Amino acid sequence: MSEFRIHHDVNELISLLRLHGTEGAEHYIDLLQKNRTPYVTTSVSAHSAKVKIAEFSRTPEDFLKKYEELKSKNTRNLDPLVYLLSKLTEDKETLLYLQQNAKDKAEQLASSSMAGSSLPIPPSTSKISMQELEELRKQLGSVTTSVTSGPQPVEVLRKVLREKLNKKNAGQPVPVFPAWVYERPALIGDFLPLSNPGTDITVPIGSLPLPSQEATIVEDLLYVLIGVDGRYISAQPLVGRQNRSFLVDPNLDMSVKELVNRILPVAGSYSMVTRFIEEKSSFEYGQVNHALAAAMRTLVKEYMILITQLEHLQRQGLLSLQKLWFYIQPTLRTMEVLASLAISLDKGECLGGATLSLLHDRTFGYTGDSQAQELCLYLTKAASAPYFEILERWIYRGIINDPYSEFMVEEHELKKEKIQEDYNDKYWDKRYTIVQQQIPSFLQKVADKILSTGKYLNVVRECGHDVTCPDAREIIYTLKERAYVEQIEKVYSYASKVLLDFLMEEKELVARLRSIKHYFLMDQGDFFVHFMDLTEEELKKSVDDIIPTRLEALLELALRMSTANTDPFKDDLKIELMPHDLITQLLRVLAIETRQEKALINADPTELSLSGLEAFSFDYIVKWPLSLIINRKALTRYQMLFRHMFYCKHVERLLCNVWISNKAAKQFSLHSAKWFAGAFTLRQRMLNFVQNIQYYMMFEVMEPTWHILEKNLKSASNIDDVLSHHNNFLDNCLKDCMLTNPELLKIFSKLMSVCVMFTNCLQRFTQSMQVQTEMERLTLEHGTMMGPPTQSEKNEEAMKKKLTSKYLAEHVDAFQSSSGFESTINNFDSNFSTHLLDLLDKLSMYSTNDCEHSMINIIYRLDFNGFYTESLKQLSAERNQKVTPQAALLRPPVATQ
């Protein structure tokens, strides 16, 4: 079972059992994939399982009837399902849950049906308006339809199929036979009731001697065998699609009647086959059924030739009832097989690949019956011819020409331009998809390769390159499945190589990825230093005040004046100002296809205006077909990594600027310098934290993961491997950089916020101290250009200096007071230490519980001298103490004697 099938089945089960609020589908999918057997070496016998379920069931007859019905429709995986159900009958706990679930569901359906079927009948004294009457008629009609839902008539089914095909092929409506084809049932020749049965007087057959009875019955049988009622044998009217039954004159001699009853099944089979041929010849049932009907018509013609020859013998008086039975016996098996196929195909409403699956399985099922197997083989070859034409066009050229929706691959109208616009766009996965019920059972093993082969060639063809497969040859149905596998594997290898060479060599995929790594993963150091120096003032502004064209110009300047100038793809790098900060963007991405998605999308934007630094990101222009690999989803993940690292680099620059400006503290008095000592220590701890986090992300996460990606790309054999390796690279980077864990991300964000607020606070204080020193240094002893200062000027300047000094002294004292600077620094120290310990504690938990061993490297780098070890042990002990009482409460009481 393929992975996408496991995902689909698990999600369907969760939906049916209404398991909302549990661990989610991914948990169960992981369990199934870990515990499943890759190669099934045993076949499941459904007989004992069927007996066990029948014994367990309250209505075994209904179960067995349903089983036989599904078996006749050739339902796939029926026996494994029955085996699974038999195992469930032994699991008491699961049975209790399923019974309760069924009871709840029945009550819910009953309440909803009562609410929906209550018809508002007005009181008899009031008159019903036309609108109320129409609504009442519609409601009654819907109730009647739901109650009397049965098998659809042929005309209704044909109309439904026609509308479905016309909807899919809007420009090319399905051809339709003229109305007279359906209005003249005499064309079919299947026991039509005659308005004028004739003027011959029917003599009671019981009054005739035995030889005359036999001769008369032989004539009747020859009519009945070609679909015309005889005088003493007549066909019963059909109800639905049941088998034809016949009424034989009860006065017929018993010995003759016994032989007649042996021959009549041939007429019943002929009737069924004739109706099937006429029905499936319509265009609405597709090319496969049409080809099958044509092959059956050929066999029926041979049958009619035999009947014609028997009629010739009968006219010569050379055909007795025994001879008729002798000549008809070889045809009996043929018509029986044809009728059995027609019944099964009708019941299963098979089209396209489903028809071929049933024919193939029947062909294998008749092993040991050479006549029936050769017959089924002939029919399957004929029916598979149009299907194989579609298959050859797909795997040799990457084109689908399937006007009747019979092929295993379905095309969806998707625009490849949306890959660069929509994060959740799934062009590669959704443009062409597998239709499970249309996969012939003999192609089931190579279905995924058939899909991929056509997709690969389709991409190359859409890029304007002509594709000619050197291994192209006609595919013909055979019982040796290895023939299909070998041919499809050859074509798959060719298509994989063509597309991979096209992307790697002509489109330079690896060089493109390396270019993206330079900018988004920040491995061009001189470029970023230069760029951040140029844009520092611009990015400090509010995002609404930033002029994007100015940023683009500064980006261009930084690119031209750094080593990035040698990058041939540098012109594809663009500036983007995001509408959300990094945490909001990550939460929105993590919430995709979850219950929280709608709430986050409809949430009001934050009232706080984003700064340029918080909104800034790079973007990259990628054209088709590289956009299959570097799609919007991949670029968004690159952007999240970039924004994370870019903000860390910004905080590091702020802390380094504080270190430079703090040199002025050496000129301050001793008591001021004493208070600065704690600030210097805290700044160094913050700088150590930020630099080690950056080192970890760049040299312990991204670089090793990038080397693994390069190695995997060299050994990739197809584009799906490339996609998988690239996605794994980005997923591992995001996970190890703590971007997929909202809890870790929020703690990290708080640490960054503390660092930024600390640098702002310290910069303001340092600037005030520098202004004070500058004011003390100022003097008017040098005078002005007008000469030495006058006494009044000196007095005025002294007053200004005194007022400024007083203001600065008050400002500095506010910081220097016990409740000012010292408490502020202590608060910053306490907040930083608390959040850092929380981060280290959470990292220790995740590295231990979730086996995220790479994250423990952060702990080793930040706690290299054991400074935080004791605090972490204390936190762990406190957490264990909280867990122990809860576990004791949950533990069942011990029974005492």
mmCIF file of C-alpha atoms in Angstrom, residues 269-500:
data_model
loop_
_atom_site.group_PDB
_atom_site.id
_atom_site.type_symbol
_atom_site.label_atom_id
_atom_site.label_comp_id
_atom_site.label_asym_id
_atom_site.label_seq_id
_atom_site.Cartn_x
_atom_site.Cartn_y
_atom_site.Cartn_z
ATOM 1 C CA SER A 269 -27.212 -16.160 -21.698
ATOM 2 C CA TYR A 270 -27.761 -14.942 -25.260
ATOM 3 C CA SER A 271 -30.419 -12.516 -24.029
ATOM 4 C CA MET A 272 -28.113 -11.128 -21.349
ATOM 5 C CA VAL A 273 -25.154 -10.780 -23.751
ATOM 6 C CA THR A 274 -27.291 -9.104 -26.416
ATOM 7 C CA ARG A 275 -28.605 -6.509 -23.978
ATOM 8 C CA PHE A 276 -25.084 -5.904 -22.663
ATOM 9 C CA ILE A 277 -23.691 -5.402 -26.177
ATOM 10 C CA GLU A 278 -26.380 -2.903 -27.133
ATOM 11 C CA GLU A 279 -26.011 -0.968 -23.887
ATOM 12 C CA LYS A 280 -22.200 -0.815 -23.798
ATOM 13 C CA SER A 281 -21.950 0.158 -27.454
ATOM 14 C CA SER A 282 -23.074 3.662 -26.503
ATOM 15 C CA PHE A 283 -20.340 6.295 -26.415
ATOM 16 C CA GLU A 284 -21.121 7.191 -22.792
ATOM 17 C CA TYR A 285 -19.616 3.917 -21.522
ATOM 18 C CA GLY A 286 -16.208 4.639 -22.995
ATOM 19 C CA GLN A 287 -13.847 3.059 -25.451
ATOM 20 C CA VAL A 288 -12.933 0.013 -23.339
ATOM 21 C CA ASN A 289 -16.535 -1.153 -22.936
ATOM 22 C CA HIS A 290 -17.191 -0.295 -26.584
ATOM 23 C CA ALA A 291 -14.249 -2.489 -27.665
ATOM 24 C CA LEU A 292 -15.427 -5.275 -25.359
ATOM 25 C CA ALA A 293 -18.930 -5.049 -26.798
ATOM 26 C CA ALA A 294 -17.484 -5.237 -30.327
ATOM 27 C CA ALA A 295 -15.502 -8.393 -29.413
ATOM 28 C CA MET A 296 -18.610 -9.964 -27.878
ATOM 29 C CA ARG A 297 -20.609 -9.064 -30.982
ATOM 30 C CA THR A 298 -18.066 -11.014 -33.050
ATOM 31 C CA LEU A 299 -18.599 -14.077 -30.868
ATOM 32 C CA VAL A 300 -22.370 -13.640 -31.057
ATOM 33 C CA LYS A 301 -22.125 -13.569 -34.851
ATOM 34 C CA GLU A 302 -20.385 -16.951 -34.756
ATOM 35 C CA TYR A 303 -23.158 -18.145 -32.482
ATOM 36 C CA MET A 304 -25.776 -16.896 -34.963
ATOM 37 C CA ILE A 305 -24.003 -18.685 -37.790
ATOM 38 C CA LEU A 306 -24.253 -21.923 -35.801
ATOM 39 C CA ILE A 307 -27.993 -21.364 -35.236
ATOM 40 C CA THR A 308 -28.464 -20.678 -38.958
ATOM 41 C CA GLN A 309 -26.769 -23.977 -39.805
ATOM 42 C CA LEU A 310 -28.983 -25.780 -37.305
ATOM 43 C CA GLU A 311 -32.064 -24.201 -38.876
ATOM 44 C CA HIS A 312 -30.898 -25.503 -42.262
ATOM 45 C CA LEU A 313 -30.644 -28.996 -40.794
ATOM 46 C CA GLN A 314 -34.058 -28.622 -39.198
ATOM 47 C CA ARG A 315 -35.670 -27.692 -42.499
ATOM 48 C CA GLN A 316 -34.161 -30.830 -44.018
ATOM 49 C CA GLY A 317 -35.583 -32.868 -41.159
ATOM 50 C CA LEU A 318 -32.151 -33.890 -39.979
ATOM 51 C CA LEU A 319 -32.201 -32.153 -36.573
ATOM 52 C CA SER A 320 -33.559 -33.977 -33.573
ATOM 53 C CA LEU A 321 -33.659 -32.672 -30.002
ATOM 54 C CA GLN A 322 -30.689 -34.863 -29.082
ATOM 55 C CA LYS A 323 -28.673 -33.579 -32.040
ATOM 56 C CA LEU A 324 -29.576 -29.988 -31.121
ATOM 57 C CA TRP A 325 -28.308 -30.607 -27.589
ATOM 58 C CA PHE A 326 -25.148 -32.193 -29.031
ATOM 59 C CA TYR A 327 -24.411 -29.260 -31.356
ATOM 60 C CA ILE A 328 -25.252 -26.600 -28.787
ATOM 61 C CA GLN A 329 -23.112 -27.987 -25.941
ATOM 62 C CA PRO A 330 -19.793 -26.326 -27.033
ATOM 63 C CA THR A 331 -21.593 -22.995 -27.242
ATOM 64 C CA LEU A 332 -23.211 -23.458 -23.842
ATOM 65 C CA ARG A 333 -19.946 -22.785 -21.989
ATOM 66 C CA THR A 334 -19.069 -19.815 -24.210
ATOM 67 C CA MET A 335 -22.408 -18.095 -23.701
ATOM 68 C CA GLU A 336 -22.326 -18.879 -19.991
ATOM 69 C CA VAL A 337 -18.929 -17.171 -19.599
ATOM 70 C CA LEU A 338 -20.059 -14.171 -21.667
ATOM 71 C CA ALA A 339 -23.254 -13.804 -19.634
ATOM 72 C CA SER A 340 -21.337 -14.104 -16.361
ATOM 73 C CA LEU A 341 -18.972 -11.318 -17.453
ATOM 74 C CA ALA A 342 -21.883 -9.134 -18.545
ATOM 75 C CA ILE A 343 -23.669 -9.585 -15.210
ATOM 76 C CA SER A 344 -20.528 -8.765 -13.186
ATOM 77 C CA LEU A 345 -19.694 -5.708 -15.289
ATOM 78 C CA ASP A 346 -23.275 -4.468 -14.969
ATOM 79 C CA LYS A 347 -23.387 -4.957 -11.209
ATOM 80 C CA GLY A 348 -20.052 -3.253 -10.687
ATOM 81 C CA GLU A 349 -20.889 -0.464 -13.185
ATOM 82 C CA CYS A 350 -17.348 -0.951 -14.469
ATOM 83 C CA LEU A 351 -15.732 1.552 -16.791
ATOM 84 C CA GLY A 352 -12.248 1.761 -18.267
ATOM 85 C CA GLY A 353 -9.591 0.283 -16.014
ATOM 86 C CA ALA A 354 -12.189 -1.330 -13.723
ATOM 87 C CA THR A 355 -13.487 -3.348 -16.688
ATOM 88 C CA LEU A 356 -9.976 -4.545 -17.517
ATOM 89 C CA SER A 357 -9.371 -5.512 -13.875
ATOM 90 C CA LEU A 358 -12.465 -7.702 -13.832
ATOM 91 C CA LEU A 359 -11.572 -9.314 -17.163
ATOM 92 C CA HIS A 360 -7.985 -9.950 -16.037
ATOM 93 C CA ASP A 361 -9.057 -11.476 -12.733
ATOM 94 C CA ARG A 362 -11.601 -13.696 -14.515
ATOM 95 C CA THR A 363 -8.923 -14.796 -16.978
ATOM 96 C CA PHE A 364 -6.706 -15.901 -14.109
ATOM 97 C CA GLY A 365 -9.687 -17.385 -12.300
ATOM 98 C CA TYR A 366 -10.388 -19.746 -15.182
ATOM 99 C CA THR A 367 -6.976 -21.431 -14.876
ATOM 100 C CA GLY A 368 -7.652 -25.097 -15.580
ATOM 101 C CA ASP A 369 -10.582 -24.329 -17.882
ATOM 102 C CA SER A 370 -8.703 -23.732 -21.129
ATOM 103 C CA GLN A 371 -11.789 -22.870 -23.212
ATOM 104 C CA ALA A 372 -13.027 -20.205 -20.761
ATOM 105 C CA GLN A 373 -9.527 -18.830 -20.231
ATOM 106 C CA GLU A 374 -8.866 -18.459 -23.976
ATOM 107 C CA LEU A 375 -12.237 -16.756 -24.361
ATOM 108 C CA CYS A 376 -11.489 -14.269 -21.558
ATOM 109 C CA LEU A 377 -7.991 -13.703 -22.910
ATOM 110 C CA TYR A 378 -9.435 -12.824 -26.321
ATOM 111 C CA LEU A 379 -11.941 -10.410 -24.769
ATOM 112 C CA THR A 380 -9.328 -8.777 -22.522
ATOM 113 C CA LYS A 381 -6.938 -8.238 -25.422
ATOM 114 C CA ALA A 382 -9.682 -6.610 -27.449
ATOM 115 C CA ALA A 383 -10.927 -4.442 -24.585
ATOM 116 C CA SER A 384 -7.434 -3.342 -23.512
ATOM 117 C CA ALA A 385 -6.432 -2.060 -26.965
ATOM 118 C CA PRO A 386 -7.904 1.472 -26.559
ATOM 119 C CA TYR A 387 -6.652 1.647 -22.960
ATOM 120 C CA PHE A 388 -3.131 0.757 -24.054
ATOM 121 C CA GLU A 389 -3.289 3.423 -26.754
ATOM 122 C CA ILE A 390 -3.885 6.044 -24.044
ATOM 123 C CA LEU A 391 -1.143 4.458 -21.917
ATOM 124 C CA GLU A 392 1.395 4.504 -24.765
ATOM 125 C CA ARG A 393 0.666 8.152 -25.550
ATOM 126 C CA TRP A 394 1.165 9.007 -21.858
ATOM 127 C CA ILE A 395 4.383 7.098 -21.130
ATOM 128 C CA TYR A 396 6.010 7.788 -24.503
ATOM 129 C CA ARG A 397 5.057 11.443 -24.961
ATOM 130 C CA GLY A 398 3.586 12.737 -21.694
ATOM 131 C CA ILE A 399 0.187 13.492 -23.252
ATOM 132 C CA ILE A 400 -3.225 12.395 -21.963
ATOM 133 C CA ASN A 401 -5.992 11.864 -24.501
ATOM 134 C CA ASP A 402 -8.779 10.417 -22.357
ATOM 135 C CA PRO A 403 -12.133 11.857 -23.437
ATOM 136 C CA TYR A 404 -14.163 9.237 -21.539
ATOM 137 C CA SER A 405 -12.296 9.341 -18.173
ATOM 138 C CA GLU A 406 -11.152 5.719 -18.389
ATOM 139 C CA PHE A 407 -7.409 6.088 -17.784
ATOM 140 C CA MET A 408 -5.654 5.629 -14.430
ATOM 141 C CA VAL A 409 -4.136 9.132 -14.620
ATOM 142 C CA GLU A 410 -6.422 12.150 -14.388
ATOM 143 C CA GLU A 411 -5.455 15.650 -15.495
ATOM 144 C CA HIS A 412 -6.532 18.739 -13.536
ATOM 145 C CA GLU A 413 -6.562 22.281 -14.818
ATOM 146 C CA LEU A 414 -3.865 23.988 -12.746
ATOM 147 C CA LYS A 415 -1.660 26.945 -13.664
ATOM 148 C CA LYS A 416 2.045 26.420 -13.156
ATOM 149 C CA GLU A 417 2.467 30.153 -12.479
ATOM 150 C CA LYS A 418 0.694 29.670 -9.118
ATOM 151 C CA ILE A 419 3.683 27.684 -7.847
ATOM 152 C CA GLN A 420 5.410 31.027 -7.292
ATOM 153 C CA GLU A 421 2.382 32.639 -5.643
ATOM 154 C CA ASP A 422 0.586 30.166 -3.383
ATOM 155 C CA TYR A 423 2.413 28.578 -0.435
ATOM 156 C CA ASN A 424 -0.030 25.668 -0.329
ATOM 157 C CA ASP A 425 -0.067 25.112 -4.100
ATOM 158 C CA LYS A 426 0.483 21.444 -4.981
ATOM 159 C CA TYR A 427 0.996 21.641 -8.732
ATOM 160 C CA TRP A 428 3.405 18.709 -8.940
ATOM 161 C CA ASP A 429 1.174 16.495 -6.776
ATOM 162 C CA LYS A 430 -2.232 17.618 -8.048
ATOM 163 C CA ARG A 431 -1.820 18.433 -11.768
ATOM 164 C CA TYR A 432 -1.818 14.730 -12.580
ATOM 165 C CA THR A 433 -3.223 12.248 -10.066
ATOM 166 C CA ILE A 434 -3.922 8.529 -9.870
ATOM 167 C CA VAL A 435 -7.553 7.397 -10.104
ATOM 168 C CA GLN A 436 -7.445 4.294 -7.942
ATOM 169 C CA GLN A 437 -10.508 2.522 -9.353
ATOM 170 C CA GLN A 438 -9.244 2.946 -12.928
ATOM 171 C CA ILE A 439 -5.959 1.094 -12.369
ATOM 172 C CA PRO A 440 -6.117 -2.328 -14.041
ATOM 173 C CA SER A 441 -5.069 -4.979 -11.542
ATOM 174 C CA PHE A 442 -2.277 -6.157 -13.844
ATOM 175 C CA LEU A 443 -0.746 -2.625 -13.776
ATOM 176 C CA GLN A 444 -1.204 -2.021 -10.040
ATOM 177 C CA LYS A 445 2.461 -2.647 -9.209
ATOM 178 C CA VAL A 446 3.732 -0.075 -11.716
ATOM 179 C CA ALA A 447 0.963 2.527 -11.353
ATOM 180 C CA ASP A 448 3.242 5.026 -9.566
ATOM 181 C CA LYS A 449 5.927 4.650 -12.221
ATOM 182 C CA ILE A 450 3.360 5.152 -14.985
ATOM 183 C CA LEU A 451 2.232 8.383 -13.313
ATOM 184 C CA SER A 452 5.796 9.633 -12.826
ATOM 185 C CA THR A 453 6.925 8.715 -16.358
ATOM 186 C CA GLY A 454 4.226 10.799 -18.009
ATOM 187 C CA LYS A 455 4.765 13.684 -15.569
ATOM 188 C CA TYR A 456 8.502 13.799 -16.319
ATOM 189 C CA LEU A 457 7.990 13.814 -20.085
ATOM 190 C CA ASN A 458 5.174 16.349 -19.774
ATOM 191 C CA VAL A 459 7.486 18.838 -18.026
ATOM 192 C CA VAL A 460 10.121 18.520 -20.748
ATOM 193 C CA ARG A 461 7.482 18.832 -23.459
ATOM 194 C CA GLU A 462 6.008 21.978 -21.885
ATOM 195 C CA CYS A 463 9.468 23.535 -22.023
ATOM 196 C CA GLY A 464 9.375 23.254 -25.815
ATOM 197 C CA HIS A 465 11.559 20.150 -26.205
ATOM 198 C CA ASP A 466 10.429 17.308 -28.426
ATOM 199 C CA VAL A 467 10.420 13.970 -26.613
ATOM 200 C CA THR A 468 10.959 10.745 -28.544
ATOM 201 C CA CYS A 469 11.374 7.625 -26.454
ATOM 202 C CA PRO A 470 13.864 5.221 -28.069
ATOM 203 C CA ASP A 471 12.302 2.209 -26.309
ATOM 204 C CA ALA A 472 8.759 2.896 -27.543
ATOM 205 C CA ARG A 473 6.914 -0.199 -28.733
ATOM 206 C CA GLU A 474 3.339 -1.400 -28.831
ATOM 207 C CA ILE A 475 1.977 -2.784 -25.565
ATOM 208 C CA ILE A 476 -0.256 -5.859 -25.923
ATOM 209 C CA TYR A 477 -2.131 -7.578 -23.120
ATOM 210 C CA THR A 478 -0.605 -10.806 -21.875
ATOM 211 C CA LEU A 479 -0.897 -12.954 -18.784
ATOM 212 C CA LYS A 480 2.845 -12.484 -18.156
ATOM 213 C CA GLU A 481 2.888 -9.299 -16.082
ATOM 214 C CA ARG A 482 6.670 -9.137 -16.257
ATOM 215 C CA ALA A 483 6.350 -7.938 -19.856
ATOM 216 C CA TYR A 484 4.578 -4.761 -18.716
ATOM 217 C CA VAL A 485 6.947 -4.228 -15.822
ATOM 218 C CA GLU A 486 10.087 -4.445 -17.971
ATOM 219 C CA GLN A 487 8.724 -2.108 -20.650
ATOM 220 C CA ILE A 488 7.454 0.493 -18.194
ATOM 221 C CA GLU A 489 10.689 0.393 -16.176
ATOM 222 C CA LYS A 490 12.685 1.076 -19.367
ATOM 223 C CA VAL A 491 10.519 4.048 -20.242
ATOM 224 C CA TYR A 492 10.558 5.281 -16.631
ATOM 225 C CA SER A 493 14.371 5.220 -16.559
ATOM 226 C CA TYR A 494 14.514 7.145 -19.834
ATOM 227 C CA ALA A 495 12.012 9.791 -18.706
ATOM 228 C CA SER A 496 13.773 10.211 -15.338
ATOM 229 C CA LYS A 497 17.136 10.720 -17.024
ATOM 230 C CA VAL A 498 15.760 13.165 -19.596
ATOM 231 C CA LEU A 499 14.145 15.458 -17.028
ATOM 232 C CA LEU A 500 16.985 15.185 -14.507
#
